[in-house]
Coordinates of C-alpha atoms and ligand atoms in Angstrom, one line a residue:
X1 CA 69.5 11.5 -63.9
X2 CA 66.6 11.8 -61.5
X3 CA 63.2 11.0 -62.7
X4 CA 60.6 13.7 -63.5
X5 CA 57.2 13.8 -61.8
X6 CA 54.6 14.1 -64.5
X7 CA 52.3 16.0 -62.1
X8 CA 55.0 18.8 -62.3
X9 CA 54.5 19.3 -66.0
X10 CA 52.1 21.4 -68.1
X11 CA 50.8 19.3 -71.0
X12 CA 52.9 21.3 -73.5
X13 CA 56.0 20.5 -71.5
X14 CA 55.3 16.8 -71.6
X15 CA 54.6 16.9 -75.3
X16 CA 58.0 18.6 -75.8
X17 CA 59.8 15.8 -73.9
X18 CA 58.3 12.8 -75.5
X19 CA 59.4 11.1 -78.7
X20 CA 57.1 9.6 -81.3
X21 CA 53.8 11.0 -82.5
X22 CA 52.4 14.1 -80.8
X23 CA 49.3 12.3 -79.5
X24 CA 51.5 10.2 -77.2
X25 CA 51.4 13.0 -74.5
X26 CA 47.7 13.2 -74.7
X27 CA 47.4 9.4 -74.3
X28 CA 49.7 9.5 -71.2
X29 CA 47.8 12.4 -69.7
X30 CA 44.5 10.7 -70.4
X31 CA 45.6 7.7 -68.4
X32 CA 46.9 9.8 -65.5
X33 CA 44.2 12.5 -65.2
X34 CA 41.1 10.9 -66.7
X35 CA 41.5 7.2 -65.8
X36 CA 43.5 7.7 -62.6
X37 CA 46.1 5.2 -63.8
X38 CA 49.6 6.2 -62.7
X39 CA 51.5 3.0 -63.4
X40 CA 52.9 3.1 -67.0
X41 CA 52.7 -0.7 -67.3
X42 CA 48.9 -0.4 -67.3
X43 CA 48.8 2.1 -70.1
X44 CA 47.7 -0.5 -72.6
X45 CA 47.3 1.6 -75.7
X46 CA 51.1 2.4 -75.7
X47 CA 53.7 0.1 -77.2
X48 CA 55.5 -1.9 -74.6
X49 CA 59.0 -0.5 -75.3
X50 CA 57.4 3.0 -75.1
X51 CA 56.0 2.2 -71.7
X52 CA 59.4 1.0 -70.5
X53 CA 61.1 4.2 -71.8
X54 CA 58.5 6.3 -70.0
X55 CA 59.2 4.4 -66.8
X56 CA 62.9 5.1 -67.1
X57 CA 62.4 8.9 -67.3
X58 CA 59.2 9.7 -65.4
X59 CA 57.0 8.8 -62.5
X60 CA 53.6 10.1 -61.5
X61 CA 53.0 10.9 -57.9
X62 CA 55.0 11.9 -54.8
X63 CA 52.4 11.7 -52.1
X64 CA 51.9 8.9 -49.7
X65 CA 48.7 8.7 -47.7
X66 CA 49.6 8.4 -44.1
X67 CA 46.2 8.8 -42.5
X68 CA 42.6 9.5 -43.4
X69 CA 39.8 10.5 -41.2
X70 CA 36.1 10.7 -42.1
X71 CA 33.9 13.2 -40.3
X72 CA 30.3 12.5 -39.3
X73 CA 29.2 15.1 -41.8
X74 CA 31.0 13.3 -44.7
X75 CA 34.1 15.5 -44.8
X76 CA 37.3 13.6 -45.2
X77 CA 40.8 14.7 -44.1
X78 CA 43.9 13.3 -45.8
X79 CA 47.4 13.5 -44.2
X80 CA 50.0 13.0 -46.9
X81 CA 53.7 12.2 -46.5
X82 CA 56.1 14.0 -48.9
X83 CA 59.3 12.5 -50.3
X84 CA 61.5 14.4 -47.8
X85 CA 59.5 13.1 -44.8
X86 CA 57.5 16.3 -44.3
X87 CA 53.7 16.1 -44.1
X88 CA 50.8 18.1 -45.5
X89 CA 47.1 17.9 -45.4
X90 CA 44.1 18.1 -47.7
X91 CA 40.5 18.2 -46.8
X92 CA 37.5 17.0 -48.9
X93 CA 34.4 18.8 -47.9
X94 CA 31.0 17.4 -48.7
X95 CA 28.9 20.5 -49.5
X96 CA 25.7 18.9 -50.6
X97 CA 24.3 15.4 -50.4
X98 CA 23.1 13.3 -53.3
X99 CA 19.5 14.0 -54.1
X100 CA 16.9 11.5 -55.2
X101 CA 13.4 11.7 -56.6
X102 CA 10.3 9.8 -55.2
X103 CA 11.2 6.7 -57.2
X104 CA 14.7 6.6 -55.7
X105 CA 16.4 7.8 -58.9
X106 CA 19.4 10.1 -58.3
X107 CA 18.5 13.6 -59.5
X108 CA 21.7 15.4 -58.4
X109 CA 25.2 14.3 -57.4
X110 CA 26.7 15.3 -54.1
X111 CA 28.9 18.4 -54.4
X112 CA 32.4 18.4 -53.1
X113 CA 35.1 21.1 -52.4
X114 CA 38.7 20.1 -52.1
X115 CA 40.7 22.3 -49.7
X116 CA 44.3 22.1 -50.7
X117 CA 47.6 23.2 -49.2
X118 CA 50.3 25.3 -50.9
X119 CA 53.2 25.1 -48.4
X120 CA 54.4 23.0 -45.5
X121 CA 53.9 25.5 -42.7
X122 CA 53.5 29.2 -43.3
X123 CA 55.7 32.3 -42.9
X124 CA 52.8 34.7 -42.3
X125 CA 52.5 33.8 -38.6
X126 CA 48.8 34.6 -37.8
X127 CA 48.2 34.5 -34.1
X128 CA 45.1 32.3 -34.3
X129 CA 46.4 29.7 -36.8
X130 CA 47.8 26.3 -35.9
X131 CA 49.7 26.0 -39.2
X132 CA 51.7 29.1 -38.2
X133 CA 52.8 27.6 -34.9
X134 CA 55.1 25.1 -36.6
X135 CA 56.8 27.9 -38.6
X136 CA 57.6 27.6 -42.3
X137 CA 59.2 24.5 -43.7
X138 CA 59.0 24.7 -47.5
X139 CA 57.0 25.5 -50.5
X140 CA 55.1 22.6 -52.1
X141 CA 56.2 21.7 -55.6
X142 CA 53.8 22.1 -58.5
X143 CA 53.3 18.4 -58.6
X144 CA 52.6 18.1 -54.9
X145 CA 49.8 20.8 -55.3
X146 CA 48.3 19.1 -58.4
X147 CA 48.4 15.6 -57.0
X148 CA 46.4 16.6 -53.9
X149 CA 43.4 17.0 -56.3
X150 CA 44.3 14.0 -58.5
X151 CA 44.8 11.7 -55.5
X152 CA 41.4 12.6 -54.0
X153 CA 39.7 12.1 -57.4
X154 CA 41.2 8.7 -57.6
X155 CA 40.5 7.8 -54.0
X156 CA 36.9 8.8 -54.3
X157 CA 36.6 7.3 -57.7
X158 CA 35.2 10.5 -59.1
X159 CA 34.7 10.2 -62.9
X160 CA 36.1 12.5 -65.5
X161 CA 32.8 14.5 -65.6
X162 CA 32.5 15.1 -61.9
X163 CA 32.7 18.8 -61.1
X164 CA 34.5 19.7 -57.9
X165 CA 35.5 23.0 -56.4
X166 CA 39.0 23.8 -55.2
X167 CA 39.9 26.2 -52.5
X168 CA 43.5 27.1 -51.5
X169 CA 42.5 27.2 -47.9
X170 CA 44.7 24.4 -46.5
X171 CA 48.1 24.9 -45.1
X172 CA 50.3 27.8 -46.3
X173 CA 49.9 31.2 -48.0
X174 CA 49.3 30.5 -51.7
X175 CA 50.6 33.9 -52.9
X176 CA 53.9 33.3 -51.0
X177 CA 54.4 30.3 -53.4
X178 CA 52.9 32.1 -56.3
X179 CA 54.9 30.6 -59.2
X180 CA 54.2 27.0 -58.2
X181 CA 50.5 27.8 -57.4
X182 CA 50.0 29.5 -60.8
X183 CA 51.6 26.7 -62.7
X184 CA 49.5 24.1 -60.7
X185 CA 46.4 26.1 -61.6
X186 CA 47.3 25.9 -65.3
X187 CA 47.6 22.1 -65.0
X188 CA 44.5 21.7 -62.9
X189 CA 42.4 23.7 -65.4
X190 CA 44.0 22.3 -68.6
X191 CA 41.6 20.3 -70.8
X192 CA 44.1 17.4 -71.2
X193 CA 44.8 17.4 -67.4
X194 CA 42.3 17.8 -64.6
X195 CA 40.1 20.1 -66.7
X196 CA 38.5 21.9 -63.7
X197 CA 37.0 25.3 -64.7
X198 CA 38.9 28.4 -63.2
X199 CA 35.6 29.7 -61.8
X200 CA 35.6 26.6 -59.6
X201 CA 38.9 27.6 -58.0
X202 CA 39.4 30.1 -55.2
X203 CA 42.7 31.4 -53.9
X204 CA 42.5 32.5 -50.3
X205 CA 45.2 35.0 -49.2
X206 CA 46.1 36.8 -46.0
X207 CA 46.5 39.9 -48.2
X208 CA 49.9 40.1 -50.0
X209 CA 48.7 43.3 -51.9
X210 CA 51.5 43.4 -54.5
X211 CA 50.9 39.7 -55.3
X212 CA 47.2 40.2 -55.6
X213 CA 48.0 42.8 -58.3
X214 CA 50.3 40.4 -60.1
X215 CA 47.6 37.7 -59.9
X216 CA 45.0 40.1 -61.4
X217 CA 47.3 40.8 -64.3
X218 CA 47.6 37.0 -65.1
X219 CA 43.8 36.9 -65.7
X220 CA 43.5 33.3 -64.7
X221 CA 39.8 33.6 -64.1
X222 CA 40.0 32.2 -60.6
X223 CA 38.2 33.6 -57.6
X224 CA 39.9 35.6 -54.9
X225 CA 39.2 35.4 -51.2
X226 CA 40.8 37.8 -48.7
X227 CA 41.3 36.8 -45.1
X228 CA 40.5 40.1 -43.5
X229 CA 39.6 39.2 -39.9
X230 CA 39.9 42.7 -38.5
X231 CA 38.6 46.2 -39.4
X232 CA 41.3 48.4 -37.9
X233 CA 45.1 48.2 -38.5
X234 CA 46.0 48.0 -34.8
X235 CA 44.0 44.8 -34.2
X236 CA 44.8 43.3 -37.6
X237 CA 48.5 43.8 -36.9
X238 CA 48.2 41.9 -33.7
X239 CA 46.3 39.0 -35.3
X240 CA 48.1 39.0 -38.6
X241 CA 51.7 40.4 -38.6
X242 CA 51.5 40.7 -42.4
X243 CA 49.4 43.8 -41.9
X244 CA 52.6 45.7 -41.1
X245 CA 53.8 45.2 -44.6
X246 CA 50.3 45.4 -46.3
X247 CA 47.8 47.4 -44.3
X248 CA 44.0 47.2 -44.7
X249 CA 43.9 50.0 -47.2
X250 CA 46.6 48.5 -49.4
X251 CA 44.7 45.2 -49.5
X252 CA 41.4 46.8 -50.3
X253 CA 43.0 48.9 -53.1
X254 CA 44.6 45.7 -54.6
X255 CA 41.2 44.1 -54.5
X256 CA 39.6 47.0 -56.4
X257 CA 42.1 46.2 -59.2
X258 CA 41.3 42.5 -59.3
X259 CA 39.5 42.0 -62.5
X260 CA 38.7 38.3 -62.4
X261 CA 35.3 37.6 -63.7
X262 CA 33.4 40.9 -63.7
X263 CA 30.2 39.1 -62.7
X264 CA 31.9 37.6 -59.7
X265 CA 32.2 39.1 -56.2
X266 CA 35.4 39.0 -54.2
X267 CA 35.0 37.0 -51.0
X268 CA 36.1 38.5 -47.7
X269 CA 36.6 36.0 -45.0
X270 CA 36.2 37.3 -41.5
X271 CA 37.2 35.0 -38.7
X272 CA 35.1 35.6 -35.6
X273 CA 37.1 35.3 -32.5
X274 CA 35.0 35.3 -29.3
X275 CA 35.2 38.7 -27.5
X276 CA 37.9 40.0 -29.9
X277 CA 36.3 41.1 -33.1
X278 CA 32.7 39.7 -33.0
X279 CA 30.8 42.8 -31.8
X280 CA 28.4 44.9 -33.7
X281 CA 30.7 48.0 -33.7
X282 CA 33.2 45.8 -35.8
X283 CA 30.3 44.7 -38.1
X284 CA 29.5 48.4 -38.7
X285 CA 33.1 49.2 -39.5
X286 CA 33.3 46.2 -41.8
X287 CA 30.2 47.3 -43.7
X288 CA 31.7 50.8 -44.1
X289 CA 35.1 49.4 -45.3
X290 CA 33.5 47.2 -47.9
X291 CA 30.9 49.6 -49.2
X292 CA 31.2 50.2 -52.9
X293 CA 33.2 47.0 -53.4
X294 CA 31.4 44.1 -55.1
X295 CA 32.1 41.9 -52.1
X296 CA 30.5 39.1 -50.3
X297 CA 31.4 38.1 -46.7
X298 CA 32.0 34.7 -45.2
X299 CA 32.1 34.6 -41.4
X300 CA 34.3 31.8 -40.1
X301 CA 33.8 30.6 -36.5
X302 CA 37.2 30.1 -34.8
X303 CA 37.9 26.5 -34.5
X304 CA 39.7 26.1 -31.1
X305 CA 42.6 23.7 -30.6
X306 CA 44.6 22.7 -27.5
X307 CA 46.1 25.8 -25.8
X308 CA 44.7 28.2 -28.3
X309 CA 44.5 31.7 -26.8
X310 CA 41.2 32.5 -28.6
X311 CA 37.6 31.4 -28.1
X312 CA 34.9 30.4 -30.4
X313 CA 32.2 33.1 -30.7
X314 CA 28.8 32.4 -29.4
X315 CA 26.1 31.5 -31.9
X316 CA 24.2 34.7 -30.9
X317 CA 27.2 36.9 -31.6
X318 CA 27.8 35.3 -35.0
X319 CA 24.1 35.6 -36.0
X320 CA 23.9 39.2 -34.9
X321 CA 27.0 40.0 -36.9
X322 CA 25.6 38.2 -40.0
X323 CA 22.3 40.0 -39.5
X324 CA 23.9 43.4 -39.4
X325 CA 25.9 42.7 -42.6
X326 CA 22.7 41.4 -44.3
X327 CA 20.8 44.5 -43.3
X328 CA 23.5 46.5 -45.2
X329 CA 22.8 44.4 -48.3
X330 CA 25.9 42.2 -48.2
X331 CA 25.6 38.6 -49.1
X332 CA 26.9 37.2 -45.8
X333 CA 27.1 33.6 -44.8
X334 CA 28.4 31.8 -41.8
X335 CA 30.8 29.1 -42.8
X336 CA 29.5 25.8 -41.5
X337 CA 32.2 24.2 -39.4
X338 CA 32.6 21.1 -41.4
X339 CA 34.6 18.2 -40.1
X340 CA 34.9 19.7 -36.7
X341 CA 35.0 16.2 -35.1
X342 CA 38.1 15.4 -37.1
X343 CA 39.6 18.8 -36.4
X344 CA 39.4 19.9 -40.0
X345 CA 40.7 23.4 -39.5
X346 CA 44.0 23.9 -41.2
X347 CA 47.0 22.3 -39.5
X348 CA 45.0 20.4 -37.0
X349 CA 45.3 16.8 -38.2
X350 CA 49.0 17.3 -38.7
X351 CA 49.3 18.5 -35.1
X352 CA 47.4 15.5 -33.8
X353 CA 49.5 13.1 -35.7
X354 CA 52.7 14.7 -34.2
X355 CA 51.2 14.3 -30.7
X356 CA 50.5 10.7 -31.5
X357 CA 46.7 10.9 -31.1
Ligands
SAH1 N1 47.0 31.4 -46.0 C1 45.7 31.7 -46.6 C2 44.9 30.4 -46.9 C3 45.0 29.3 -45.8 S1 44.2 29.6 -44.3 C4 44.9 32.6 -45.8 O1 45.2 32.9 -44.6 O2 43.9 33.1 -46.3 C5 42.4 29.5 -44.8 C6 41.5 30.2 -43.8 O3 41.5 29.5 -42.5 C7 42.0 31.6 -43.5 O4 40.9 32.5 -43.6 C8 42.4 31.5 -42.0 O5 42.3 32.7 -41.4 C9 41.5 30.5 -41.5 N2 41.9 29.9 -40.2 C10 43.1 29.7 -39.7 N3 43.1 29.1 -38.5 C11 41.8 28.9 -38.2 C12 41.1 28.4 -37.1 N4 41.7 27.9 -36.0 N5 39.7 28.3 -37.1 C13 39.1 28.8 -38.2 N6 39.7 29.3 -39.3 C14 41.0 29.4 -39.3
SF4_2 FE1 49.4 31.4 -43.0 FE2 46.8 31.6 -43.6 FE3 47.6 30.4 -41.3 FE4 47.9 33.1 -41.6 S1 45.9 31.9 -41.6 S2 49.4 31.7 -40.8 S3 48.4 33.2 -43.8 S4 48.0 29.7 -43.3

């Protein structure tokens, strides 16, 4: 019988599988998720024969760290090997530095966001995306999704109380692997597991409208981000073939029905491609399209890679676009290109590793 990865299990499932008193599952989960201990031998408050029995049936962790790069701005990129030899990447973004008062006492901890992957490759095939170039290989398992977060927590020695944000903006389309992503979120948010609040989690999607509706009905309390990137269907179809199945209107309609946290705004991501969609006429159309929606806009500057057919927009074009959206009362930010020196846009470390650089 093959062993079971504990990262694949919701706490109630583990409880159902273990013998002995019901607190055993909580003890095991406490070691794994709170103390970052994955070797059963080290779980010192469990009887020795119990630890041996656990080892026969279970293991915790399927990822192998193949490579890690640290960016000048503090972002870190992890390339993980999977049991079948495939690879996937996870990026830790440092959003804010530690803050100290005049006496050198720390007044605020640095803030981090973990950008996780949901698939090896992606079926959606967006024209600008490096992940798409390699095609689709497979869905990540629940455990492979959960462990990306757990691994980084362990690697960075983040304590139990450390609050981190999670974004599904790594490789893959999360709503195309919805069952595993939803179960992973249940484990990530569970108080006996990673205990990260749903409001700290964002699912980014290329716009699978029917899945957005399903996600809304699950009421997980997570945030939604839509990769819009174009304001008319002709251009969006060229950039994102998924638009043929779900056009802009169907995506916007699905967003209207997304009742996450009523106080929260849905995030629209708009990738600025130099000379393609970064003009003020597009900004005007975008403002019109989103009017009446409780939306905020995040402008992403295209991160070029070797042989990419698109250009990074100029700073002036990006600023003008942002200024127009702000003048129409949208909260509109330009996403800082974190980790650009370690090619932290999705799919890029993996590609470099293949090329042997
Ligand atoms: N599949 C999901 C989530 C992963 S991609 C989605 O598409 O939303 C996360 C974000 O990175 C998307 O908004 C995507 O459009 C963007 N992206 C892809 N390639 C990029 C590149 N080369 N430079 C900057 N952003 C990129
Ligand atoms: Fe897939 Fe997102 Fe890349 Fe499009 S941008 S190919 S949906 S990972």
